[in-house]
Every structure is written in structure tokens, then in C-alpha cells.
Amino acid sequence: IALAVFLLSTTCWEAAGAEPPAVDPALHTANRAARDYAIIIGNESYRALPHAPYALSDAASFREYFRRTRGMSRYRSRQISNRTARQIRSELRRALYRVGRGGTIWLVFAGHGSSTPGGMDRAILGVDAIIEDVVDGAVDGGVPLTEVADILSNSTKADRIIVMVDAAFGGPTRDGLQLAEGETVPVPATNTYKDERLTLWTAATGLSRAGAYKPVDHGLFSYLVLGALRGWADGEITGERDGDITLAEAQHFVHWTGRQLGRTIRPSMERREGPQAWVLDQGAHLESPPSGELIHALALAD
């Protein structure tokens, strides 16, 4: 018993010295994305629902990524915080005329989500959502993802539309709690979208969790996506780094690194070959990924 306690304490001591690699500050490059437009929404302070820890931190880090790394101007990268469902719809429509011809519309949302009535869809929740919206299916206080897709697909100028959502849709929230404690939430459907220009990448599928990663003050999904775009996902599938990060590489990295950290992460995965090959970032600035030994040590510490 004494030997076991000693070995356990030694392992914990070694693991405690491991620190997650940083995703802040964003890497500074000379890139210019003059035609792209990014909407970054951090909904943390809900009026009638539990807070969504680190949603504002996620939004701030994505803003810096788009500005410092991708080279978007302030006009073309808009961070907003604690918006209602109505205000979110307004921001989505703004993107239709702010994006340049041939550019990419980026939407990042960090906060709470929910099923819609009967589990027919998933929705991102405005800060005005109330518990009845969650139980009955988000209608007044939420924006269904099919509506998000429909609004953004009205763009006649964008070549690509990339939607990233760090939220659960009925499963445990970032702090491990349920939005509607004691209520039965229908399993939300994973809908397909007709627009070939659009991909939707979510932190959770079904009733899985979108958790927080406290060591870095970020949502786990947001942290891993930011790391993937920083260069950590380069060569994730083939093992050969080529200076390009594809959507398939980024999603594979987020999925498997989350599990290697010991988390029950179930993010969505794009299955269409076209969007899988989209290059999300590229260049000589890309960082090498954290080592397997570091990931193992972080899992022990976690």
C-alpha cells in the first residue's frame, strides 16, 4: 500500500508540472484576408440560465486569431458579447454585405445551445433564453442552426461558409450541469444542409457535453480548435507536415486530442470530400503540435 501511494503521489507530482501549450496571444503574420468576414459571438452572462464559463475568453481569442493571424481588419472581424436571439439574427444578416466576393464567412459561437421542439433541430441560445425555451425547445430565445445556415446561404458573394459552435444541445454544459435539471430533453437531430459552400462544426453531437478546460480558461473545443489553427493539426492524418491545415486535419486533431486528454468529447465531423479538403490556414508561421508525452501528462493532471 505504501509503495502504491508513493507511486501515485510521484505520478501526480510529475503531472502537476505539465502546463497546456498556450493559444494566446495569437500568432502575428503578414497575411491579409481582405475578402473574409468573421462574426465571433461570446454569450456568457445569461439572464435566466447558468453562465457559460469562458465563452467571452473564447470569443476574444478567436477575434485575435482572425485579426493577427489571418489579417482581417476590424471592419471584417466583429466580436460581440451577450447578445439576444434577435440580435444574433441581425448580426448574421450583416455578414451578407460585409463579406467580399470570393471570401469566406466565418461564424464562431461560444455559449449555450439546446434542442428544438421534438428534437428536430439544434439551436444556439441568446442571453434572453429562459428555462421554458430549453424544456419546450428553443424557439423565442434561440436561433435554430437550419436558420443560421439559411441566412448565411443567402450570400451571393461568399465562396465558403464555416460555422463553428462551442455549445451543447441538451447535454451537460461547460460546468457539467444541465440547463433544465430534471427535465427530459429530446436528442437533437443532426441535419444536413443543401449549400455545398457551408460546413457546420459543433463541439457536441447528440446529448454529449461541451465542456470547459479550466487550466487555460477556455472551452475545450475552442481551445483545441485554436490550437489546430495555430499549426498543431498540420500532418495530423498523414503524419507529414506540409504547411497546410485542412478542415479534415483540424477536425481529426480536435476529436482525438480531446479523447487523449481523457475527455468524453464528441464533436461533429464533416464527411463530404469537398469541405474536408478546404485549407483553413497555411504558412511558415504554423507551430508544431504538443508531444504525446505532454498530452499524457496533461491527462493525468486533469
mmCIF file of N, CA, C and O in Angstrom, residues 135-196:
data_model
loop_
_atom_site.group_PDB
_atom_site.id
_atom_site.type_symbol
_atom_site.label_atom_id
_atom_site.label_comp_id
_atom_site.label_asym_id
_atom_site.label_seq_id
_atom_site.Cartn_x
_atom_site.Cartn_y
_atom_site.Cartn_z
ATOM 1 N N VAL A 135 -36.801 23.620 -22.121
ATOM 2 C CA VAL A 135 -37.679 22.477 -21.913
ATOM 3 C C VAL A 135 -38.582 22.248 -23.124
ATOM 4 O O VAL A 135 -38.762 21.122 -23.588
ATOM 5 N N ASP A 136 -39.149 23.333 -23.651
ATOM 6 C CA ASP A 136 -40.096 23.217 -24.759
ATOM 7 C C ASP A 136 -39.413 23.160 -26.121
ATOM 8 O O ASP A 136 -40.046 22.871 -27.127
ATOM 9 N N GLY A 137 -38.134 23.435 -26.140
ATOM 10 C CA GLY A 137 -37.421 23.520 -27.408
ATOM 11 C C GLY A 137 -37.233 24.979 -27.751
ATOM 12 O O GLY A 137 -38.178 25.752 -27.832
ATOM 13 N N ALA A 138 -35.970 25.384 -27.941
ATOM 14 C CA ALA A 138 -35.674 26.805 -28.117
ATOM 15 C C ALA A 138 -36.383 27.365 -29.339
ATOM 16 O O ALA A 138 -36.157 26.927 -30.456
ATOM 17 N N VAL A 139 -37.254 28.322 -29.112
ATOM 18 C CA VAL A 139 -37.973 28.987 -30.197
ATOM 19 C C VAL A 139 -37.719 30.485 -30.100
ATOM 20 O O VAL A 139 -37.013 31.067 -30.914
ATOM 21 N N ASP A 140 -38.280 31.108 -29.057
ATOM 22 C CA ASP A 140 -38.138 32.554 -28.914
ATOM 23 C C ASP A 140 -36.709 32.953 -28.546
ATOM 24 O O ASP A 140 -36.207 33.955 -29.035
ATOM 25 N N GLY A 141 -36.088 32.174 -27.667
ATOM 26 C CA GLY A 141 -34.773 32.563 -27.172
ATOM 27 C C GLY A 141 -33.604 31.950 -27.907
ATOM 28 O O GLY A 141 -32.460 32.108 -27.483
ATOM 29 N N GLY A 142 -33.858 31.235 -28.995
ATOM 30 C CA GLY A 142 -32.774 30.580 -29.712
ATOM 31 C C GLY A 142 -32.878 30.771 -31.217
ATOM 32 O O GLY A 142 -33.928 31.149 -31.740
ATOM 33 N N VAL A 143 -31.769 30.504 -31.893
ATOM 34 C CA VAL A 143 -31.729 30.556 -33.353
ATOM 35 C C VAL A 143 -31.374 29.156 -33.856
ATOM 36 O O VAL A 143 -30.248 28.694 -33.644
ATOM 37 N N PRO A 144 -32.320 28.440 -34.469
ATOM 38 C CA PRO A 144 -32.024 27.091 -34.972
ATOM 39 C C PRO A 144 -30.877 27.114 -35.979
ATOM 40 O O PRO A 144 -30.728 28.073 -36.752
ATOM 41 N N LEU A 145 -30.086 26.067 -35.976
ATOM 42 C CA LEU A 145 -28.934 26.024 -36.875
ATOM 43 C C LEU A 145 -29.359 25.979 -38.343
ATOM 44 O O LEU A 145 -28.631 26.457 -39.207
ATOM 45 N N THR A 146 -30.535 25.402 -38.627
ATOM 46 C CA THR A 146 -31.009 25.454 -40.017
ATOM 47 C C THR A 146 -31.299 26.892 -40.423
ATOM 48 O O THR A 146 -31.074 27.273 -41.580
ATOM 49 N N GLU A 147 -31.771 27.705 -39.485
ATOM 50 C CA GLU A 147 -31.990 29.121 -39.790
ATOM 51 C C GLU A 147 -30.667 29.852 -39.976
ATOM 52 O O GLU A 147 -30.531 30.703 -40.858
ATOM 53 N N VAL A 148 -29.695 29.541 -39.132
ATOM 54 C CA VAL A 148 -28.352 30.116 -39.308
ATOM 55 C C VAL A 148 -27.841 29.811 -40.708
ATOM 56 O O VAL A 148 -27.342 30.698 -41.422
ATOM 57 N N ALA A 149 -27.968 28.535 -41.111
ATOM 58 C CA ALA A 149 -27.499 28.128 -42.435
ATOM 59 C C ALA A 149 -28.273 28.837 -43.538
ATOM 60 O O ALA A 149 -27.690 29.283 -44.537
ATOM 61 N N ASP A 150 -29.587 28.952 -43.367
ATOM 62 C CA ASP A 150 -30.407 29.594 -44.401
ATOM 63 C C ASP A 150 -30.041 31.062 -44.572
ATOM 64 O O ASP A 150 -29.938 31.565 -45.702
ATOM 65 N N ILE A 151 -29.831 31.766 -43.460
ATOM 66 C CA ILE A 151 -29.479 33.183 -43.552
ATOM 67 C C ILE A 151 -28.135 33.364 -44.250
ATOM 68 O O ILE A 151 -27.998 34.152 -45.196
ATOM 69 N N LEU A 152 -27.121 32.622 -43.809
ATOM 70 C CA LEU A 152 -25.791 32.796 -44.376
ATOM 71 C C LEU A 152 -25.715 32.313 -45.817
ATOM 72 O O LEU A 152 -24.938 32.837 -46.622
ATOM 73 N N SER A 153 -26.532 31.324 -46.155
ATOM 74 C CA SER A 153 -26.540 30.816 -47.529
ATOM 75 C C SER A 153 -27.150 31.798 -48.517
ATOM 76 O O SER A 153 -27.048 31.611 -49.735
ATOM 77 N N ASN A 154 -27.780 32.860 -48.012
ATOM 78 C CA ASN A 154 -28.299 33.900 -48.895
ATOM 79 C C ASN A 154 -27.198 34.756 -49.498
ATOM 80 O O ASN A 154 -27.460 35.560 -50.396
ATOM 81 N N SER A 155 -25.971 34.584 -48.997
ATOM 82 C CA SER A 155 -24.857 35.348 -49.555
ATOM 83 C C SER A 155 -24.604 34.954 -51.007
ATOM 84 O O SER A 155 -24.497 33.773 -51.327
ATOM 85 N N THR A 156 -24.520 35.940 -51.860
ATOM 86 C CA THR A 156 -24.183 35.699 -53.268
ATOM 87 C C THR A 156 -22.704 35.928 -53.529
ATOM 88 O O THR A 156 -22.238 35.721 -54.653
ATOM 89 N N LYS A 157 -21.964 36.337 -52.488
ATOM 90 C CA LYS A 157 -20.555 36.679 -52.672
ATOM 91 C C LYS A 157 -19.592 35.667 -52.064
ATOM 92 O O LYS A 157 -18.480 35.475 -52.572
ATOM 93 N N ALA A 158 -19.997 35.002 -50.980
ATOM 94 C CA ALA A 158 -19.079 34.106 -50.269
ATOM 95 C C ALA A 158 -18.857 32.811 -51.037
ATOM 96 O O ALA A 158 -19.798 32.225 -51.572
ATOM 97 N N ASP A 159 -17.599 32.366 -51.070
ATOM 98 C CA ASP A 159 -17.274 31.063 -51.645
ATOM 99 C C ASP A 159 -17.364 29.946 -50.615
ATOM 100 O O ASP A 159 -17.592 28.791 -50.976
ATOM 101 N N ARG A 160 -17.150 30.302 -49.333
ATOM 102 C CA ARG A 160 -17.208 29.307 -48.265
ATOM 103 C C ARG A 160 -17.897 29.921 -47.049
ATOM 104 O O ARG A 160 -17.784 31.129 -46.808
ATOM 105 N N ILE A 161 -18.575 29.080 -46.298
ATOM 106 C CA ILE A 161 -19.233 29.493 -45.055
ATOM 107 C C ILE A 161 -18.856 28.466 -43.989
ATOM 108 O O ILE A 161 -19.215 27.293 -44.095
ATOM 109 N N ILE A 162 -18.116 28.903 -42.983
ATOM 110 C CA ILE A 162 -17.619 28.000 -41.945
ATOM 111 C C ILE A 162 -18.224 28.411 -40.616
ATOM 112 O O ILE A 162 -17.982 29.518 -40.118
ATOM 113 N N VAL A 163 -19.036 27.519 -40.040
ATOM 114 C CA VAL A 163 -19.733 27.789 -38.782
ATOM 115 C C VAL A 163 -19.160 26.865 -37.707
ATOM 116 O O VAL A 163 -19.160 25.639 -37.869
ATOM 117 N N MET A 164 -18.664 27.449 -36.619
ATOM 118 C CA MET A 164 -18.096 26.682 -35.514
ATOM 119 C C MET A 164 -18.852 27.040 -34.237
ATOM 120 O O MET A 164 -18.925 28.217 -33.876
ATOM 121 N N VAL A 165 -19.418 26.033 -33.578
ATOM 122 C CA VAL A 165 -20.284 26.259 -32.422
ATOM 123 C C VAL A 165 -19.752 25.485 -31.219
ATOM 124 O O VAL A 165 -19.742 24.253 -31.219
ATOM 125 N N ASP A 166 -19.315 26.204 -30.202
ATOM 126 C CA ASP A 166 -18.865 25.581 -28.953
ATOM 127 C C ASP A 166 -20.028 25.632 -27.965
ATOM 128 O O ASP A 166 -20.147 26.546 -27.148
ATOM 129 N N ALA A 167 -20.922 24.645 -28.077
ATOM 130 C CA ALA A 167 -22.098 24.563 -27.214
ATOM 131 C C ALA A 167 -22.601 23.135 -27.213
ATOM 132 O O ALA A 167 -22.381 22.385 -28.162
ATOM 133 N N ALA A 168 -23.287 22.767 -26.138
ATOM 134 C CA ALA A 168 -24.012 21.503 -26.083
ATOM 135 C C ALA A 168 -25.459 21.777 -26.470
ATOM 136 O O ALA A 168 -25.940 22.907 -26.394
ATOM 137 N N PHE A 169 -26.166 20.721 -26.867
ATOM 138 C CA PHE A 169 -27.535 20.894 -27.348
ATOM 139 C C PHE A 169 -28.513 20.034 -26.546
ATOM 140 O O PHE A 169 -29.392 19.390 -27.092
ATOM 141 N N GLY A 170 -28.335 20.043 -25.270
ATOM 142 C CA GLY A 170 -29.192 19.266 -24.389
ATOM 143 C C GLY A 170 -28.407 18.422 -23.411
ATOM 144 O O GLY A 170 -28.936 17.949 -22.405
ATOM 145 N N GLY A 171 -27.114 18.232 -23.697
ATOM 146 C CA GLY A 171 -26.243 17.513 -22.781
ATOM 147 C C GLY A 171 -25.671 18.460 -21.733
ATOM 148 O O GLY A 171 -26.030 19.638 -21.679
ATOM 149 N N PRO A 172 -24.774 17.969 -20.877
ATOM 150 C CA PRO A 172 -24.183 18.820 -19.841
ATOM 151 C C PRO A 172 -23.470 20.031 -20.434
ATOM 152 O O PRO A 172 -22.842 19.944 -21.488
ATOM 153 N N THR A 173 -23.575 21.150 -19.752
ATOM 154 C CA THR A 173 -22.964 22.389 -20.214
ATOM 155 C C THR A 173 -21.495 22.428 -19.803
ATOM 156 O O THR A 173 -20.938 21.454 -19.300
ATOM 157 N N ARG A 174 -20.870 23.572 -19.978
ATOM 158 C CA ARG A 174 -19.438 23.706 -19.731
ATOM 159 C C ARG A 174 -19.050 23.385 -18.288
ATOM 160 O O ARG A 174 -17.946 22.903 -18.041
ATOM 161 N N ASP A 175 -19.940 23.669 -17.357
ATOM 162 C CA ASP A 175 -19.629 23.389 -15.952
ATOM 163 C C ASP A 175 -20.145 22.039 -15.496
ATOM 164 O O ASP A 175 -20.111 21.718 -14.307
ATOM 165 N N GLY A 176 -20.642 21.218 -16.448
ATOM 166 C CA GLY A 176 -21.096 19.886 -16.124
ATOM 167 C C GLY A 176 -22.538 19.798 -15.668
ATOM 168 O O GLY A 176 -23.027 18.702 -15.381
ATOM 169 N N LEU A 177 -23.237 20.923 -15.608
ATOM 170 C CA LEU A 177 -24.628 20.936 -15.163
ATOM 171 C C LEU A 177 -25.576 20.840 -16.359
ATOM 172 O O LEU A 177 -25.178 21.028 -17.506
ATOM 173 N N GLN A 178 -26.823 20.556 -16.071
ATOM 174 C CA GLN A 178 -27.873 20.562 -17.087
ATOM 175 C C GLN A 178 -28.591 21.912 -17.042
ATOM 176 O O GLN A 178 -28.858 22.451 -15.974
ATOM 177 N N LEU A 179 -28.917 22.453 -18.233
ATOM 178 C CA LEU A 179 -29.660 23.707 -18.268
ATOM 179 C C LEU A 179 -31.056 23.528 -17.681
ATOM 180 O O LEU A 179 -31.571 24.404 -16.997
ATOM 181 N N ALA A 180 -31.669 22.385 -17.984
ATOM 182 C CA ALA A 180 -33.015 22.105 -17.483
ATOM 183 C C ALA A 180 -32.935 20.867 -16.590
ATOM 184 O O ALA A 180 -33.225 19.758 -17.025
ATOM 185 N N GLU A 181 -32.519 21.051 -15.366
ATOM 186 C CA GLU A 181 -32.295 19.947 -14.440
ATOM 187 C C GLU A 181 -33.591 19.178 -14.196
ATOM 188 O O GLU A 181 -34.644 19.760 -13.920
ATOM 189 N N GLY A 182 -33.519 17.850 -14.337
ATOM 190 C CA GLY A 182 -34.663 17.014 -14.073
ATOM 191 C C GLY A 182 -35.641 16.899 -15.221
ATOM 192 O O GLY A 182 -36.617 16.163 -15.130
ATOM 193 N N GLU A 183 -35.368 17.605 -16.314
ATOM 194 C CA GLU A 183 -36.262 17.548 -17.467
ATOM 195 C C GLU A 183 -35.687 16.623 -18.531
ATOM 196 O O GLU A 183 -34.468 16.472 -18.662
ATOM 197 N N THR A 184 -36.558 16.001 -19.299
ATOM 198 C CA THR A 184 -36.134 15.149 -20.402
ATOM 199 C C THR A 184 -35.996 16.001 -21.663
ATOM 200 O O THR A 184 -36.954 16.637 -22.093
ATOM 201 N N VAL A 185 -34.798 16.014 -22.204
ATOM 202 C CA VAL A 185 -34.533 16.808 -23.408
ATOM 203 C C VAL A 185 -34.426 15.855 -24.591
ATOM 204 O O VAL A 185 -33.685 14.870 -24.529
ATOM 205 N N PRO A 186 -35.160 16.101 -25.680
ATOM 206 C CA PRO A 186 -35.080 15.200 -26.827
ATOM 207 C C PRO A 186 -33.707 15.243 -27.480
ATOM 208 O O PRO A 186 -33.056 16.282 -27.510
ATOM 209 N N VAL A 187 -33.260 14.084 -27.970
ATOM 210 C CA VAL A 187 -31.981 14.026 -28.679
ATOM 211 C C VAL A 187 -32.113 14.811 -29.975
ATOM 212 O O VAL A 187 -32.990 14.528 -30.793
ATOM 213 N N PRO A 188 -31.271 15.836 -30.165
ATOM 214 C CA PRO A 188 -31.431 16.662 -31.360
ATOM 215 C C PRO A 188 -30.946 15.958 -32.622
ATOM 216 O O PRO A 188 -29.969 15.208 -32.599
ATOM 217 N N ALA A 189 -31.630 16.209 -33.706
ATOM 218 C CA ALA A 189 -31.223 15.659 -34.993
ATOM 219 C C ALA A 189 -29.983 16.390 -35.501
ATOM 220 O O ALA A 189 -29.770 17.560 -35.191
ATOM 221 N N THR A 190 -29.171 15.685 -36.263
ATOM 222 C CA THR A 190 -28.033 16.297 -36.938
ATOM 223 C C THR A 190 -28.443 16.497 -38.388
ATOM 224 O O THR A 190 -28.387 15.569 -39.203
ATOM 225 N N ASN A 191 -28.874 17.693 -38.699
ATOM 226 C CA ASN A 191 -29.409 17.972 -40.028
ATOM 227 C C ASN A 191 -28.297 18.165 -41.044
ATOM 228 O O ASN A 191 -27.174 18.526 -40.713
ATOM 229 N N THR A 192 -28.627 17.923 -42.295
ATOM 230 C CA THR A 192 -27.713 18.207 -43.391
ATOM 231 C C THR A 192 -28.162 19.496 -44.065
ATOM 232 O O THR A 192 -29.333 19.874 -43.999
ATOM 233 N N TYR A 193 -27.234 20.164 -44.715
ATOM 234 C CA TYR A 193 -27.519 21.462 -45.311
ATOM 235 C C TYR A 193 -27.196 21.404 -46.799
ATOM 236 O O TYR A 193 -26.166 20.872 -47.213
ATOM 237 N N LYS A 194 -28.094 21.976 -47.584
ATOM 238 C CA LYS A 194 -28.006 21.835 -49.032
ATOM 239 C C LYS A 194 -26.843 22.621 -49.626
ATOM 240 O O LYS A 194 -26.295 22.229 -50.652
ATOM 241 N N ASP A 195 -26.489 23.726 -49.012
ATOM 242 C CA ASP A 195 -25.459 24.592 -49.580
ATOM 243 C C ASP A 195 -24.086 23.927 -49.478
ATOM 244 O O ASP A 195 -23.567 23.715 -48.384
ATOM 245 N N GLU A 196 -23.489 23.612 -50.619
ATOM 246 C CA GLU A 196 -22.181 22.950 -50.638
ATOM 247 C C GLU A 196 -21.067 23.869 -50.156
ATOM 248 O O GLU A 196 -19.953 23.415 -49.889
#
